Amino acid sequence: MTLWELSDPCSRVRGIGSQLTADLGSIGIHTVRDLLLHAPRSYEDRNTPVSLLEALQQDVPANCLLTVLRHEYIGGRSGRRTLKVLAHDEQTSVSLLCFGRDFLANVLRPQTQIRFFGKVSVRYGEVQAGSFDVEPAGTDSRGFGRIVPVYPLAGRLTQGVLRKVIAEAIHGYADHVEDTLSPELRKSIGITPSPVSTARAISDLHNPRRIPEARTARELLATEELLLLQLRTHVDRASTRVAGAREARDLPRGLASKLVAALPFRLTADQTAAIEDIWRDCSSDTPMNRLVQGDVGSGKTLVSFVSVAFQKEAGFQSVLMAPTELLARQHADNAARLLEPFGVRTALLHGGLKGSIREALLRALAAGEIDFLIGTHAVFTAAVAFRKLRLVIIDEQQRFGVAERTTLRQKGLVPDTLFMTATPIPRTLALSLFGHLSVTTIRTMPAGRKPIITHLARLGNEQKVYRAVDAELAAGRQAYFVYPLVDGSGSLSLKDATAMKERLEREIFPGRGVGLVHSRVPEAQKAATMASFTRGELDVLVATSVVEVGVDVPNASCMVIEHAERFGLSALHQLRGRVGRSSMQSYCFLVYSDELTEAGKQRIQVMHRTSDGFEIAEEDLRIRGPGNVTGMEQSGYLKLAIADLSHDIELLQRCALIAQNVVDDDPGLLSPEHSRIRDALKAYTRTRLSE
Ligand code: ADP
Ligand code: MG
């Protein structure tokens, strides 16, 4: 078995009970593999002792071998006594202040040798240490005589506990894993001449004998992960590039032209170019695999609808998968409004459809009486059968991949696939991550849009913001108010959506209609609230970040985000994109509190300075590192276990090339030398999809 197949739950590891399982789960460690790949953030060298004099000269904790002289107790101001252990080495004496650790009196016996690890400094005329680890020399402990890993912690987790359970996991699992990469693959990646085994790399990552070993180990494991990531995308691509999957045939464009001509506006040049790209792809003999990226409101959805018209006229069906039911509904409403007049029969498959109504819909779909089906991932379940599906549109997520394609292929389908995303992918990453997709970028916004004016306000000055919003409401416009929390649970002194809905309704905008949506509002109610906000019956919509993607109410001109410092950059950008969707002037108000972290401050400044989604994405990458670029993170696409793209971009690019070569030579990865990587890939793909 390879490392990547270690999907047993952590609770199988000795010493991990239910409480610890929960604590580990809260930082994303669920499986044995997650635990083994929880990389130390640094290491303490407790291996080679130095003298107290040397220790004094360095600014970091040091490791010394000392002899205990005697114990003293010193009085504290509160009358509590503190144990003070006097110890020395050849040249120097030191006072070890054992605050609250009286038990050390039994451990540090006079005249015995002890191992010490801590920071020493000169205070009150003597050499002192106040926080340190000690143990009698000669005892066999995990703490000394080695290089000790220092892990990222959260909640109740402690270094000691993590060190112990990770050691158990290495012992129980890692020591037995097979290498993921065959010698041939290692050679082509350049892990030569003395490659360590995967098992050894895991052990070195946590317990290196010398620090450079840990670096080598991390690199091997990161390489494995990135190679799997790239293999996954290239296998995926290869599986759609079925030679001669169909005849090249120019799709008719009459219906699409009529649709475009009937729009109350003209398409932007970028929209037209995107439509051309798609038409060309869909008319060729190779199924399309295209990503259309463009800022919120740039008109991607419309582009996809025009593509549906091509398919309809050629006699094919299309399906659109949205990330949430709210968005699916909205797309379905728009599709009905724009496409039905041209004879395109649309339908929404939603969770509320039950029994005979659902049956009827599925029958109509199978009979080809529905041209365009819209829904969430439920549109790909086994019960949903199409007559002639030819176009799959995926809105706002890259998760659609191997599993869904497999389902479709089992139904004998190799459709054209169109991904749409408003998460601007930084140039530095796009090529490597989406090398398997053709990319079209919509950069220009529809004509006549005024840039959104962004105002910053310190918490405490929000009355000004409320007054500005009030003026907009009085002019017949609508506003969003977004909060980081659903309700005030917990001790954080944050405003929350539920309480603020009440306040805005009663005190701040009395007489106005105020609605509330968040993740815990039932779907049907959410849909009803959204619908009445869309119709203009509600003036104010209070929400959490659920309104982040896709919601489209052109009459809304104000976006107020309170505790803006709590949101990530791309979330802020997405939220701001909810306004400015018509020709009227729109405003975004970012209300921030004093408890700004440096990163929080930078984010708000970036939002103030620019509205270019690509620039914001680059900044996001710079401030937080790519693993955290929201949107990609949400999509599950970039949840990397050990690789870190802010350091490993070059490695990623190298892996992309290798993956391409491997897959080009052997698209099914069927040759025996690939058997382990095939298994690893299977496991890797499975966990990614189930995230
Ligand atoms: P996206 O999916 O990129 O967020 P949409 O396709 O939903 O954008 O478009 C946002 C809004 O702009 C919709 O109301 C849409 O009808 C409108 N729109 C799209 N293209 C244009 C255009 N060329 N000119 C004016 N308005 C447009
Ligand atoms: Mg959209």
XYZ file of C-alpha atoms and ligand atoms in Angstrom:
719
model
C 0.000 0.000 0.000
C 1.186 3.522 -0.725
C 1.054 6.512 1.591
C -1.851 7.955 -0.346
C -4.011 4.954 0.348
C -3.787 5.283 4.136
C -7.357 6.407 4.533
C -8.088 4.744 7.855
C -9.599 7.192 10.309
C -7.139 8.609 12.820
C -9.004 6.893 15.590
C -7.321 3.648 14.516
C -4.013 4.980 15.735
C -3.103 3.894 19.247
C -3.752 6.627 21.778
C -6.338 8.532 19.750
C -9.686 8.532 21.518
C -12.868 10.313 20.648
C -11.882 13.665 22.138
C -8.600 13.714 20.299
C -10.323 12.577 17.107
C -12.525 15.634 17.355
C -9.617 17.958 18.126
C -7.657 16.638 15.168
C -10.716 16.871 12.953
C -11.055 20.532 13.776
C -7.745 21.208 12.061
C -8.533 19.021 9.095
C -6.788 15.845 10.208
C -9.185 12.994 9.578
C -7.202 10.107 8.201
C -3.939 8.452 9.068
C -2.519 10.027 5.935
C -3.566 13.500 7.085
C -1.828 12.841 10.377
C 1.370 11.632 8.756
C 1.438 14.642 6.467
C 0.901 17.141 9.275
C 4.294 18.677 8.750
C 6.220 20.344 11.576
C 6.439 24.093 11.258
C 9.964 24.028 12.650
C 12.397 21.806 14.505
C 14.260 22.113 17.797
C 17.699 20.667 17.877
C 17.832 18.859 21.220
C 20.463 16.554 19.963
C 23.823 18.238 20.370
C 24.336 19.895 23.808
C 26.060 23.261 24.005
C 27.600 24.964 27.058
C 25.587 27.473 29.081
C 27.934 30.178 27.858
C 27.155 29.330 24.256
C 23.479 29.119 25.110
C 23.605 32.613 26.563
C 24.951 33.946 23.315
C 22.144 32.634 21.181
C 18.677 34.003 21.027
C 16.814 30.732 20.632
C 16.282 27.899 23.094
C 19.341 25.728 23.483
C 20.122 22.290 24.692
C 22.540 21.824 27.633
C 23.760 19.056 29.896
C 23.717 20.250 33.539
C 24.364 19.002 37.043
C 21.870 19.872 39.779
C 23.373 21.596 42.820
C 20.503 22.236 45.214
C 16.890 23.428 45.581
C 15.681 26.725 46.992
C 12.278 28.276 47.378
C 11.684 31.920 46.727
C 8.645 33.866 47.889
C 6.302 35.332 45.354
C 4.380 38.556 45.877
C 1.186 36.596 46.430
C 2.906 34.598 49.129
C 3.254 31.583 46.837
C 6.627 29.969 46.877
C 8.448 29.110 43.707
C 10.881 26.258 43.366
C 14.290 27.378 42.153
C 16.712 24.692 41.061
C 20.357 25.668 40.991
C 22.422 23.826 38.398
C 25.685 24.250 36.553
C 27.961 22.986 33.850
C 31.759 23.248 33.718
C 31.982 27.031 33.633
C 28.591 28.497 34.529
C 25.749 28.257 37.044
C 22.111 28.740 36.238
C 18.884 29.197 38.247
C 15.948 27.266 36.884
C 12.729 28.918 38.020
C 10.039 26.262 38.171
C 6.903 28.405 38.200
C 3.989 26.199 39.163
C 6.089 23.098 38.648
C 6.873 22.014 42.178
C 6.849 18.426 41.022
C 10.221 19.088 39.410
C 11.715 18.863 42.903
C 11.272 15.103 42.614
C 12.638 14.910 39.124
C 15.710 17.141 39.432
C 17.545 15.518 42.299
C 20.687 17.222 43.611
C 23.966 15.782 42.253
C 22.271 14.246 39.227
C 22.804 15.092 35.613
C 19.907 16.595 33.699
C 19.128 17.482 30.139
C 17.866 20.981 29.718
C 16.221 22.694 26.773
C 15.203 26.325 26.981
C 16.235 29.910 26.709
C 18.754 31.256 29.218
C 19.449 34.899 29.924
C 21.053 37.094 32.542
C 18.483 38.639 34.866
C 18.879 40.176 38.308
C 22.582 39.465 38.137
C 22.300 35.743 37.613
C 21.902 33.331 34.724
C 18.240 32.281 34.670
C 15.756 30.228 32.771
C 12.004 30.487 33.317
C 10.440 28.260 30.699
C 12.232 25.098 29.736
C 11.990 21.358 29.341
C 14.098 19.132 31.569
C 14.568 15.479 32.309
C 17.120 13.328 34.085
C 19.984 12.428 31.754
C 19.976 8.860 30.607
C 16.220 8.465 30.580
C 14.914 7.462 27.248
C 12.442 10.129 26.355
C 11.068 11.413 23.106
C 12.062 14.912 24.067
C 15.846 14.707 24.061
C 18.697 13.223 22.123
C 17.046 14.093 18.858
C 15.713 16.807 16.672
C 12.224 17.509 17.910
C 9.412 18.512 15.592
C 7.346 21.590 16.450
C 3.852 21.272 15.016
C 1.245 23.833 14.118
C -1.326 23.598 16.911
C -4.905 24.638 17.456
C -7.426 24.344 20.255
C -6.507 21.857 22.918
C -3.809 20.089 20.964
C -0.351 20.138 22.486
C 3.084 19.375 21.085
C 3.418 16.431 23.409
C 0.204 14.806 22.281
C 0.896 15.332 18.603
C 4.437 14.015 18.900
C 3.164 10.922 20.600
C 0.333 10.074 18.220
C 2.331 10.861 15.108
C 5.063 8.554 16.368
C 2.405 5.873 16.836
C 1.096 6.457 13.331
C 4.582 6.157 11.879
C 5.156 2.979 13.791
C 1.778 1.455 12.943
C 1.453 2.558 9.350
C 4.157 4.607 7.718
C 6.962 2.145 8.304
C 5.117 -0.295 6.070
C 4.156 1.856 3.095
C 5.435 1.072 -0.365
C 7.101 3.679 -2.507
C 4.645 5.647 -4.590
C 7.070 6.372 -7.386
C 8.815 3.703 -9.377
C 12.586 4.066 -9.811
C 11.933 5.172 -13.420
C 9.606 7.963 -12.367
C 11.963 9.075 -9.651
C 14.700 9.259 -12.176
C 12.704 11.382 -14.537
C 11.753 13.728 -11.701
C 15.371 13.966 -10.716
C 15.175 12.413 -7.258
C 18.574 10.798 -7.562
C 21.147 9.543 -6.839
C 20.263 8.359 -3.317
C 16.516 8.404 -3.094
C 14.995 7.723 0.298
C 11.949 5.511 0.420
C 8.538 7.055 0.995
C 8.460 5.336 4.380
C 11.783 6.856 5.315
C 10.668 10.272 4.081
C 7.675 10.253 6.414
C 9.873 9.344 9.330
C 12.470 11.970 8.378
C 9.801 14.614 8.061
C 8.920 14.159 11.724
C 12.153 12.919 13.238
C 15.104 13.880 11.095
C 18.548 13.054 12.387
C 19.795 16.200 10.752
C 17.689 19.155 9.603
C 18.528 18.790 5.891
C 16.987 15.310 5.981
C 13.668 16.899 6.818
C 13.918 19.180 3.814
C 14.672 16.319 1.450
C 11.798 14.349 2.912
C 9.332 17.180 2.528
C 10.369 17.654 -1.048
C 9.815 14.025 -1.916
C 6.367 13.997 -0.323
C 5.406 17.296 -1.949
C 6.561 15.934 -5.282
C 4.389 12.876 -4.872
C 1.395 15.015 -4.050
C 1.862 17.459 -6.907
C 2.489 14.661 -9.345
C -0.764 13.019 -8.302
C -2.582 16.319 -8.673
C -1.203 16.750 -12.155
C -1.764 13.139 -13.146
C -5.337 13.493 -12.093
C -5.922 16.442 -14.388
C -4.056 14.876 -17.283
C -5.772 11.522 -16.979
C -8.999 13.447 -16.906
C -8.079 15.315 -20.044
C -6.949 12.182 -21.807
C -10.227 10.507 -21.016
C -12.137 13.254 -22.806
C -9.806 13.366 -25.779
C -11.347 10.330 -27.309
C -10.049 10.247 -30.843
C -12.897 10.340 -33.315
C -15.420 10.590 -30.503
C -17.686 12.197 -33.028
C -17.635 13.741 -36.451
C -16.592 17.318 -36.806
C -19.712 19.237 -37.635
C -20.415 22.956 -37.591
C -23.236 23.569 -35.165
C -26.025 25.747 -36.552
C -25.987 29.337 -35.306
C -29.408 30.620 -36.315
C -31.073 30.275 -32.949
C -28.115 31.761 -31.095
C -28.114 34.779 -33.415
C -31.786 35.361 -32.803
C -31.241 35.129 -29.058
C -28.378 37.628 -29.153
C -30.279 40.012 -31.401
C -33.172 40.072 -28.980
C -31.036 41.133 -26.000
C -31.574 44.683 -24.781
C -27.811 45.249 -24.927
C -24.849 44.393 -27.118
C -22.418 41.662 -26.216
C -18.958 42.808 -25.232
C -16.083 41.901 -27.527
C -14.822 39.385 -24.976
C -18.225 37.729 -24.736
C -18.341 37.417 -28.516
C -14.839 35.952 -28.556
C -15.772 33.465 -25.831
C -18.832 32.396 -27.784
C -16.668 31.874 -30.869
C -14.198 29.745 -28.896
C -17.023 27.620 -27.609
C -18.691 27.245 -30.985
C -15.412 26.125 -32.526
C -14.761 23.608 -29.745
C -18.271 22.220 -29.884
C -18.132 21.863 -33.647
C -14.855 19.930 -33.623
C -14.412 16.177 -33.401
C -12.872 16.410 -29.913
C -15.094 17.175 -26.952
C -14.647 20.635 -25.477
C -12.882 21.156 -22.158
C -12.922 24.881 -21.654
C -12.752 27.243 -18.699
C -14.317 30.662 -19.056
C -13.020 32.948 -16.360
C -14.223 36.456 -15.856
C -15.079 38.766 -13.063
C -18.470 38.698 -11.432
C -20.986 40.390 -13.680
C -18.826 40.120 -16.785
C -21.528 38.127 -18.522
C -20.298 34.544 -18.387
C -23.698 33.058 -17.699
C -25.081 34.673 -20.789
C -22.248 33.197 -22.822
C -23.162 29.766 -21.552
C -26.807 30.299 -22.504
C -25.820 31.154 -26.054
C -23.878 27.876 -26.094
C -27.029 26.073 -25.037
C -28.777 27.594 -28.064
C -26.153 26.084 -30.407
C -26.790 22.663 -28.929
C -30.556 22.982 -28.943
C -30.633 23.867 -32.605
C -28.460 20.859 -33.366
C -30.880 18.683 -31.432
C -28.801 18.196 -28.283
C -29.486 18.653 -24.598
C -27.481 20.703 -22.121
C -27.136 20.616 -18.361
C -25.912 23.247 -15.934
C -24.598 22.364 -12.490
C -24.501 25.159 -9.908
C -22.756 24.951 -6.536
C -25.863 25.756 -4.475
C -29.582 25.395 -4.872
C -29.987 29.148 -4.543
C -27.804 29.706 -7.579
C -29.401 26.882 -9.505
C -32.757 28.565 -9.026
C -31.426 31.868 -10.166
C -29.889 30.357 -13.279
C -33.133 28.514 -13.953
C -35.140 31.745 -13.677
C -32.803 33.532 -16.055
C -32.703 30.619 -18.458
C -36.478 30.450 -18.538
C -36.741 34.168 -19.175
C -34.088 34.299 -21.902
C -34.361 30.919 -23.597
C -37.965 29.762 -23.338
C -39.186 32.470 -25.792
C -36.953 30.805 -28.380
C -38.349 27.371 -27.805
C -35.607 26.081 -25.511
C -37.399 23.995 -22.889
C -35.738 24.493 -19.507
C -36.255 22.759 -16.164
C -34.934 22.982 -12.635
C -34.149 19.803 -10.753
C -34.204 20.731 -7.082
C -34.315 18.877 -3.802
C -37.936 19.806 -3.205
C -39.095 17.870 -6.240
C -40.611 14.644 -4.986
C -42.713 11.755 -6.132
C -44.702 11.959 -9.315
C -43.586 15.479 -10.234
C -39.983 14.435 -10.096
C -40.777 11.261 -12.018
C -42.470 13.268 -14.730
C -39.503 15.592 -15.036
C -37.061 12.717 -15.331
C -39.256 11.022 -17.935
C -39.446 14.206 -20.001
C -35.681 14.527 -19.776
C -35.121 10.957 -20.912
C -37.562 11.476 -23.755
C -35.672 14.575 -24.901
C -38.564 16.896 -24.093
C -36.328 19.056 -21.918
C -33.468 20.820 -23.677
C -31.720 22.416 -20.732
C -31.644 20.986 -17.225
C -30.403 23.079 -14.312
C -29.587 21.923 -10.801
C -26.909 21.140 -8.260
C -24.654 18.047 -8.369
C -27.888 16.011 -8.184
C -28.112 16.360 -11.965
C -25.385 13.746 -12.220
C -26.952 11.057 -10.086
C -27.717 7.713 -11.605
C -31.483 8.285 -11.782
C -31.045 11.222 -14.143
C -30.969 9.983 -17.716
C -30.665 12.208 -20.760
C -31.648 11.452 -24.300
C -28.921 13.338 -26.101
C -26.761 15.206 -23.639
C -23.980 17.076 -25.344
C -23.073 20.090 -23.188
C -22.203 20.160 -19.486
C -21.839 23.597 -17.893
C -20.205 23.757 -14.484
C -20.656 27.001 -12.615
C -18.155 28.062 -9.992
C -16.355 24.889 -9.225
C -13.642 22.715 -10.531
C -14.605 19.746 -8.507
C -16.436 18.206 -11.401
C -13.991 15.704 -12.639
C -13.231 12.079 -12.781
C -16.217 10.782 -10.829
C -18.872 12.754 -12.667
C -17.265 12.061 -16.023
C -17.211 8.393 -15.172
C -20.926 8.492 -14.383
C -21.580 10.182 -17.697
C -19.349 7.822 -19.616
C -21.172 4.913 -18.117
C -24.225 6.399 -19.733
C -22.296 6.425 -22.999
C -21.675 10.152 -22.969
C -18.555 12.192 -23.645
C -20.034 15.683 -23.618
C -18.527 19.084 -24.201
C -17.647 20.650 -20.873
C -17.680 24.328 -20.053
C -16.404 25.528 -16.693
C -17.229 29.022 -15.545
C -15.458 30.729 -12.704
C -15.343 34.195 -11.228
C -12.414 33.193 -9.059
C -9.685 34.886 -10.982
C -6.852 32.436 -11.077
C -3.493 34.138 -10.800
C -1.486 33.858 -13.970
C 1.279 32.128 -12.088
C -1.005 29.243 -11.240
C -3.422 29.050 -14.118
C -1.103 27.382 -16.534
C 0.044 24.672 -14.191
C -3.284 23.935 -12.609
C -5.501 24.177 -15.614
C -3.065 22.964 -18.205
C -5.675 20.417 -19.210
C -8.280 23.066 -19.986
C -8.453 25.652 -22.710
C -9.000 28.995 -21.065
C -11.012 31.971 -22.264
C -10.852 35.148 -20.221
C -13.557 37.797 -20.203
C -11.808 40.940 -19.076
C -14.067 43.733 -20.160
C -17.226 44.548 -18.284
C -20.463 45.346 -20.099
C -20.513 48.915 -21.370
C -22.132 51.600 -19.281
C -21.172 50.065 -15.934
C -19.871 52.659 -13.510
C -17.007 51.548 -11.285
C -18.218 50.753 -7.792
C -17.202 53.379 -5.240
C -15.668 51.743 -2.183
C -15.726 53.530 1.177
C -13.924 52.414 4.301
C -15.411 53.095 7.734
C -14.114 52.306 11.165
C -16.475 50.472 13.476
C -18.134 53.230 15.493
C -18.653 55.357 12.405
C -21.175 53.034 10.880
C -24.005 55.534 11.421
C -22.600 57.469 8.486
C -22.753 54.349 6.385
C -26.340 53.675 7.449
C -27.304 57.240 6.481
C -25.718 56.863 3.043
C -27.578 53.592 2.527
C -30.798 55.200 3.703
C -30.494 57.805 0.951
C -30.081 55.058 -1.655
C -33.089 53.167 -0.298
C -35.105 56.380 -0.442
C -34.152 56.620 -4.120
C -35.683 53.185 -4.672
C -32.487 51.144 -4.608
C -31.722 48.065 -2.511
C -28.883 47.088 -0.202
C -27.036 44.049 1.112
C -25.653 43.883 4.655
C -23.177 41.075 5.211
C -21.875 39.742 8.550
C -19.287 37.119 9.375
C -21.530 35.127 11.699
C -25.032 33.693 11.567
C -25.753 34.448 15.192
C -24.037 35.605 18.326
C -23.046 32.235 19.661
C -19.659 32.234 21.291
C -18.008 35.007 23.186
C -16.707 36.974 20.222
C -17.899 40.534 20.270
C -18.901 40.447 16.633
C -22.055 41.695 15.040
C -24.024 38.831 13.595
C -26.584 38.533 10.835
C -29.499 37.444 13.009
C -29.234 40.248 15.570
C -28.453 42.868 12.958
C -31.492 41.891 10.923
C -33.624 42.847 13.945
C -31.738 46.075 14.524
C -31.749 47.193 10.933
C -35.459 46.467 10.678
C -36.509 48.138 13.951
C -34.067 50.943 14.608
C -32.126 51.824 11.532
C -34.481 51.450 8.606
C -37.942 51.342 10.213
C -40.660 50.824 7.676
C -38.390 49.102 5.164
C -38.584 45.449 4.251
C -35.627 43.506 5.596
C -34.916 39.855 4.757
C -32.394 37.381 6.147
C -30.545 34.554 4.414
C -27.759 32.349 5.711
C -26.682 28.769 5.604
C -29.125 27.629 8.285
C -32.227 29.080 6.672
C -34.094 26.208 4.975
C -33.718 26.137 1.185
C -37.369 26.899 0.450
C -37.414 29.889 2.755
C -34.106 31.103 1.389
C -35.485 30.861 -2.134
C -38.629 32.771 -1.150
C -36.626 35.548 0.525
C -34.291 35.822 -2.449
C -37.225 35.948 -4.814
C -38.881 38.794 -2.969
C -35.589 40.681 -2.781
C -35.167 40.156 -6.537
C -38.695 41.459 -7.145
C -37.904 44.514 -5.066
C -40.366 43.704 -2.277
C -37.551 43.700 0.240
C -35.270 46.734 0.466
C -32.505 45.208 2.506
C -31.050 41.725 2.486
C -29.055 40.727 5.536
C -26.788 37.792 4.895
C -23.616 35.908 5.618
C -21.283 35.151 2.759
C -23.925 32.927 1.143
C -24.622 35.805 -1.229
C -21.035 35.601 -2.309
C -21.403 33.942 -5.674
C -23.813 34.487 -8.459
C -26.690 36.353 -6.860
C -27.879 38.906 -9.401
C -30.139 41.790 -8.448
C -29.284 44.744 -10.697
C -31.314 47.220 -8.614
C -29.151 46.641 -5.542
C -26.676 49.506 -5.284
C -25.171 49.119 -1.808
C -23.016 46.373 -0.333
C -22.241 46.887 3.324
C -19.777 44.417 4.827
C -19.337 44.734 8.572
C -16.231 43.256 10.199
C -14.787 43.318 6.717
C -11.381 42.413 8.168
C -12.751 38.945 8.863
C -13.303 38.111 5.217
C -10.722 36.882 2.759
C -9.819 39.019 -0.211
C -11.588 37.040 -2.824
C -14.703 36.748 -0.662
C -14.687 40.543 -0.358
C -14.241 40.839 -4.082
C -17.076 38.426 -4.797
C -19.326 40.210 -2.339
C -18.608 43.581 -3.855
C -19.459 42.113 -7.240
C -23.072 41.694 -6.109
C -23.577 45.408 -6.763
C -22.648 47.470 -9.793
C -24.655 45.168 -12.015
C -26.477 47.874 -13.919
C -25.751 51.330 -15.254
C -26.405 53.104 -11.946
C -23.751 54.115 -9.484
C -23.141 51.527 -6.775
C -21.299 51.620 -3.471
C -19.422 49.211 -1.278
C -18.913 50.047 2.401
C -16.270 48.123 4.279
C -16.745 48.549 8.015
C -13.712 47.344 9.938
C -12.968 47.045 13.639
C -9.855 48.114 15.480
C -8.666 44.578 15.940
C -6.994 44.556 12.571
C -4.256 42.100 11.882
C -1.587 43.208 9.438
C -3.037 40.907 6.784
C -6.549 42.200 7.497
C -5.372 45.742 7.030
C -3.656 44.888 3.775
C -6.753 43.193 2.447
C -8.909 46.216 3.112
C -6.363 48.503 1.502
C -6.238 46.334 -1.598
C -10.032 46.451 -1.837
C -9.936 50.209 -1.573
C -7.252 50.551 -4.202
C -8.433 48.266 -6.979
C -11.432 46.470 -8.369
C -9.504 44.373 -10.863
C -10.180 40.783 -9.920
C -6.910 39.566 -11.345
C -4.913 42.091 -9.407
C -6.837 41.137 -6.287
C -6.078 37.481 -6.901
C -2.367 38.212 -7.256
C -2.467 40.177 -4.010
C -4.319 37.357 -2.318
C -1.612 35.009 -3.445
C 1.016 37.353 -2.085
C -0.645 37.991 1.276
C -1.890 34.535 2.081
C -0.214 32.047 -0.171
C -1.995 30.146 -2.889
C -3.241 27.286 -0.791
C -5.545 29.838 0.712
C -6.851 31.562 -2.347
C -10.501 31.416 -1.491
C -12.711 29.955 -4.087
C -10.038 27.557 -5.132
C -9.917 26.426 -1.566
C -13.691 26.175 -1.471
C -13.722 24.233 -4.664
C -11.547 21.633 -2.974
C -9.168 21.962 -5.852
C -6.228 23.202 -3.916
C -6.474 21.434 -0.615
C -2.913 20.304 -0.635
C -1.676 18.200 2.227
C 2.007 18.930 2.136
C 2.964 20.816 -0.997
C 2.805 24.570 -0.634
C 2.408 26.438 -3.850
C 4.003 29.597 -2.582
C 7.255 27.638 -2.498
C 6.594 24.820 -4.861
C 5.505 26.516 -8.076
C 8.561 25.254 -9.925
C 8.046 21.774 -8.630
C 4.439 21.966 -9.750
C 5.499 22.943 -13.241
C 7.996 20.111 -13.355
C 5.330 17.664 -12.215
C 2.939 19.000 -14.852
C 5.406 18.125 -17.602
C 6.126 14.705 -16.189
C 2.448 13.953 -15.754
C 1.796 14.956 -19.313
C 4.542 12.659 -20.598
C 3.376 9.766 -18.470
C -0.207 10.137 -19.607
C 0.675 10.697 -23.249
C 2.675 7.472 -23.248
C 0.150 5.479 -21.337
C -3.217 7.220 -20.979
C -4.698 4.453 -18.851
C -1.572 4.155 -16.682
C -1.819 0.471 -17.372
C 1.796 -0.546 -17.545
C 3.040 -2.477 -14.508
C 5.579 0.180 -13.504
C 2.619 2.474 -12.846
C 0.609 0.102 -10.742
C 1.406 1.783 -7.442
C 0.916 5.266 -8.720
C -2.364 4.131 -10.231
C -3.537 2.929 -6.834
C -2.263 6.090 -5.183
C -4.066 8.171 -7.751
C -7.285 6.296 -7.216
C -7.127 6.896 -3.481
C -6.112 10.491 -3.965
C -8.936 11.203 -6.384
C -11.460 9.538 -4.167
C -10.606 11.591 -1.118
C -10.521 14.806 -3.065
C -13.931 14.225 -4.497
C -15.445 13.341 -1.171
C -14.100 16.421 0.555
P -21.560 36.505 -14.623
O -22.156 35.146 -14.822
O -20.259 36.665 -15.316
O -21.501 36.938 -13.204
P -23.981 37.371 -15.902
O -23.963 36.631 -17.180
O -24.835 36.839 -14.795
O -22.500 37.552 -15.357
O -24.298 38.887 -16.187
C -24.517 39.821 -15.174
C -25.613 40.765 -15.572
O -25.202 41.544 -16.684
C -26.867 40.045 -15.987
O -27.961 40.787 -15.518
C -26.772 40.049 -17.504
O -28.055 40.025 -18.117
C -26.082 41.371 -17.775
N -25.260 41.368 -18.970
C -24.581 40.339 -19.515
N -23.917 40.725 -20.624
C -24.164 42.045 -20.786
C -23.758 43.032 -21.754
N -22.956 42.728 -22.785
N -24.214 44.291 -21.584
C -25.022 44.606 -20.565
N -25.445 43.733 -19.624
C -25.030 42.468 -19.735
Mg -22.279 33.796 -12.608
